[in-house]
Amino acid sequence: MLAEIRVESMRPSLEAINRFDVVRARERFLKSFTFNDTFILEIQNEIAGFYVLKSYTDHFYLDHFYIKTSYQGRGIGKYVLKSLQAHAAETSKPIKLIALVESPANAFYRSLGFLLKRVEDVDNHYLWEP
């Protein structure tokens, strides 16, 4: 189920850079998936999305963050990310993440104070510091 949400959410961005492959997208997620770091977002008993937040001694890494397309545009992502930023600020740890270069997520992360640190192939690497 979570792999399908990832594929659904990433499809437009991957198609924009001519890299969409449903099998590869699903396998890449499942290969690195860890349940202990995964948080399911539910609205009225339905999965609306999920995120994977890995905690390291000196930072958090937002490995995955996907909202089902039917739930996008409702402020859910902003609410979740602001909550993660508040938690990171309490622990004085920055948050790192990666977004595809052609993804609308880039504008979303920048609007919440994430700074582009480097571009590597098709990935933008971001950092938010408390």
mmCIF file of C-alpha atoms in Angstrom:
data_model
loop_
_atom_site.group_PDB
_atom_site.id
_atom_site.type_symbol
_atom_site.label_atom_id
_atom_site.label_comp_id
_atom_site.label_asym_id
_atom_site.label_seq_id
_atom_site.Cartn_x
_atom_site.Cartn_y
_atom_site.Cartn_z
ATOM 1 C CA MET A 1 0.000 0.000 0.000
ATOM 2 C CA LEU A 2 2.721 2.526 0.932
ATOM 3 C CA ALA A 3 4.746 1.690 -2.163
ATOM 4 C CA GLU A 4 1.656 2.427 -4.275
ATOM 5 C CA ILE A 5 1.220 5.821 -2.575
ATOM 6 C CA ARG A 6 4.864 6.612 -3.357
ATOM 7 C CA VAL A 7 4.480 5.622 -7.007
ATOM 8 C CA GLU A 8 1.231 7.606 -7.356
ATOM 9 C CA SER A 9 2.757 10.695 -5.740
ATOM 10 C CA MET A 10 6.035 10.609 -7.631
ATOM 11 C CA ARG A 11 4.716 9.651 -11.048
ATOM 12 C CA PRO A 12 4.291 13.220 -12.441
ATOM 13 C CA SER A 13 7.763 14.284 -11.254
ATOM 14 C CA LEU A 14 9.447 11.149 -12.564
ATOM 15 C CA GLU A 15 7.633 11.485 -15.881
ATOM 16 C CA ALA A 16 8.818 15.115 -16.119
ATOM 17 C CA ILE A 17 12.441 13.932 -16.092
ATOM 18 C CA ASN A 18 11.665 10.881 -18.239
ATOM 19 C CA ARG A 19 12.481 8.406 -15.460
ATOM 20 C CA PHE A 20 9.147 6.864 -14.568
ATOM 21 C CA ASP A 21 9.257 3.096 -14.226
ATOM 22 C CA VAL A 22 6.560 1.709 -11.936
ATOM 23 C CA VAL A 23 8.524 -1.456 -11.099
ATOM 24 C CA ARG A 24 11.749 0.428 -10.360
ATOM 25 C CA ALA A 25 9.947 3.063 -8.265
ATOM 26 C CA ARG A 26 8.243 0.393 -6.184
ATOM 27 C CA GLU A 27 11.360 -1.751 -5.742
ATOM 28 C CA ARG A 28 13.538 1.231 -4.826
ATOM 29 C CA PHE A 29 11.151 2.134 -2.020
ATOM 30 C CA LEU A 30 10.787 -1.418 -0.696
ATOM 31 C CA LYS A 31 14.561 -1.932 -0.743
ATOM 32 C CA SER A 32 15.154 0.843 1.814
ATOM 33 C CA PHE A 33 11.844 0.724 3.722
ATOM 34 C CA THR A 34 12.034 0.535 7.509
ATOM 35 C CA PHE A 35 8.784 0.252 9.416
ATOM 36 C CA ASN A 36 10.194 1.606 12.686
ATOM 37 C CA ASP A 37 10.855 5.017 11.134
ATOM 38 C CA THR A 38 7.522 5.164 9.276
ATOM 39 C CA PHE A 39 4.572 7.294 10.315
ATOM 40 C CA ILE A 40 1.180 6.706 8.686
ATOM 41 C CA LEU A 41 -1.114 9.697 8.150
ATOM 42 C CA GLU A 42 -4.752 8.715 8.602
ATOM 43 C CA ILE A 43 -7.863 10.777 8.030
ATOM 44 C CA GLN A 44 -11.190 9.230 9.014
ATOM 45 C CA ASN A 45 -9.680 5.726 9.069
ATOM 46 C CA GLU A 46 -8.181 6.082 5.591
ATOM 47 C CA ILE A 47 -4.473 6.288 4.841
ATOM 48 C CA ALA A 48 -3.865 9.765 3.417
ATOM 49 C CA GLY A 49 -0.096 9.428 3.214
ATOM 50 C CA PHE A 50 3.019 8.653 5.170
ATOM 51 C CA TYR A 51 6.523 9.798 5.947
ATOM 52 C CA VAL A 52 9.753 8.135 7.000
ATOM 53 C CA LEU A 53 11.853 10.141 9.425
ATOM 54 C CA LYS A 54 15.235 8.745 10.372
ATOM 55 C CA SER A 55 16.910 10.106 13.468
ATOM 56 C CA TYR A 56 20.688 10.415 13.627
ATOM 57 C CA THR A 57 22.820 11.887 16.385
ATOM 58 C CA ASP A 58 23.308 15.202 14.572
ATOM 59 C CA HIS A 59 20.253 15.480 12.281
ATOM 60 C CA PHE A 60 16.942 14.078 11.101
ATOM 61 C CA TYR A 61 16.576 12.738 7.576
ATOM 62 C CA LEU A 62 13.150 12.906 5.956
ATOM 63 C CA ASP A 63 13.600 9.897 3.703
ATOM 64 C CA HIS A 64 10.057 9.755 2.315
ATOM 65 C CA PHE A 65 7.066 12.090 2.532
ATOM 66 C CA TYR A 66 4.048 11.359 0.380
ATOM 67 C CA ILE A 67 0.445 12.477 0.456
ATOM 68 C CA LYS A 68 -2.093 10.675 -1.748
ATOM 69 C CA THR A 69 -3.068 12.905 -4.649
ATOM 70 C CA SER A 70 -6.692 12.903 -3.459
ATOM 71 C CA TYR A 71 -5.536 14.511 -0.185
ATOM 72 C CA GLN A 72 -3.031 16.985 -1.605
ATOM 73 C CA GLY A 73 -3.742 20.705 -1.415
ATOM 74 C CA ARG A 74 -5.503 20.489 1.953
ATOM 75 C CA GLY A 75 -2.608 21.651 4.133
ATOM 76 C CA ILE A 76 -1.798 18.184 5.462
ATOM 77 C CA GLY A 77 1.802 18.250 4.272
ATOM 78 C CA LYS A 78 2.395 21.713 5.700
ATOM 79 C CA TYR A 79 0.904 20.723 9.050
ATOM 80 C CA VAL A 80 3.058 17.587 9.250
ATOM 81 C CA LEU A 81 6.249 19.346 8.205
ATOM 82 C CA LYS A 82 5.700 22.222 10.643
ATOM 83 C CA SER A 83 5.248 19.616 13.386
ATOM 84 C CA LEU A 84 8.501 17.913 12.370
ATOM 85 C CA GLN A 85 10.285 21.267 12.381
ATOM 86 C CA ALA A 86 8.970 22.000 15.890
ATOM 87 C CA HIS A 87 10.258 18.624 17.082
ATOM 88 C CA ALA A 88 13.619 19.216 15.399
ATOM 89 C CA ALA A 89 13.866 22.656 17.009
ATOM 90 C CA GLU A 90 13.216 21.119 20.445
ATOM 91 C CA THR A 91 16.124 18.733 19.906
ATOM 92 C CA SER A 92 18.310 21.337 18.132
ATOM 93 C CA LYS A 93 18.762 19.050 15.144
ATOM 94 C CA PRO A 94 18.490 20.076 11.478
ATOM 95 C CA ILE A 95 16.345 18.209 8.968
ATOM 96 C CA LYS A 96 17.816 16.984 5.691
ATOM 97 C CA LEU A 97 15.886 15.728 2.672
ATOM 98 C CA ILE A 98 16.093 15.180 -1.075
ATOM 99 C CA ALA A 99 13.546 16.167 -3.743
ATOM 100 C CA LEU A 100 13.558 15.471 -7.474
ATOM 101 C CA VAL A 101 14.658 18.517 -9.469
ATOM 102 C CA GLU A 102 11.366 18.777 -11.406
ATOM 103 C CA SER A 103 9.102 18.091 -8.440
ATOM 104 C CA PRO A 104 6.563 20.635 -7.158
ATOM 105 C CA ALA A 105 7.824 19.555 -3.720
ATOM 106 C CA ASN A 106 10.817 21.880 -4.207
ATOM 107 C CA ALA A 107 8.638 24.991 -3.911
ATOM 108 C CA PHE A 108 6.836 23.442 -0.938
ATOM 109 C CA TYR A 109 10.070 22.764 0.969
ATOM 110 C CA ARG A 110 11.524 26.185 0.140
ATOM 111 C CA SER A 111 8.321 27.844 1.382
ATOM 112 C CA LEU A 112 8.897 26.168 4.739
ATOM 113 C CA GLY A 113 12.454 27.417 5.105
ATOM 114 C CA PHE A 114 14.470 24.578 3.603
ATOM 115 C CA LEU A 115 17.594 25.747 1.813
ATOM 116 C CA LEU A 116 18.947 24.116 -1.313
ATOM 117 C CA LYS A 117 22.455 22.940 -0.463
ATOM 118 C CA ARG A 118 23.440 21.071 -3.617
ATOM 119 C CA VAL A 119 22.142 19.486 -6.797
ATOM 120 C CA GLU A 120 23.275 15.981 -7.616
ATOM 121 C CA ASP A 121 22.097 14.436 -10.899
ATOM 122 C CA VAL A 122 18.266 14.629 -10.604
ATOM 123 C CA ASP A 123 18.173 15.302 -6.860
ATOM 124 C CA ASN A 124 18.035 18.549 -4.917
ATOM 125 C CA HIS A 125 19.482 18.248 -1.412
ATOM 126 C CA TYR A 126 17.854 20.465 1.206
ATOM 127 C CA LEU A 127 18.598 21.465 4.763
ATOM 128 C CA TRP A 128 16.436 23.132 7.402
ATOM 129 C CA GLU A 129 18.109 24.334 10.560
ATOM 130 C CA PRO A 130 16.322 25.319 13.771
#
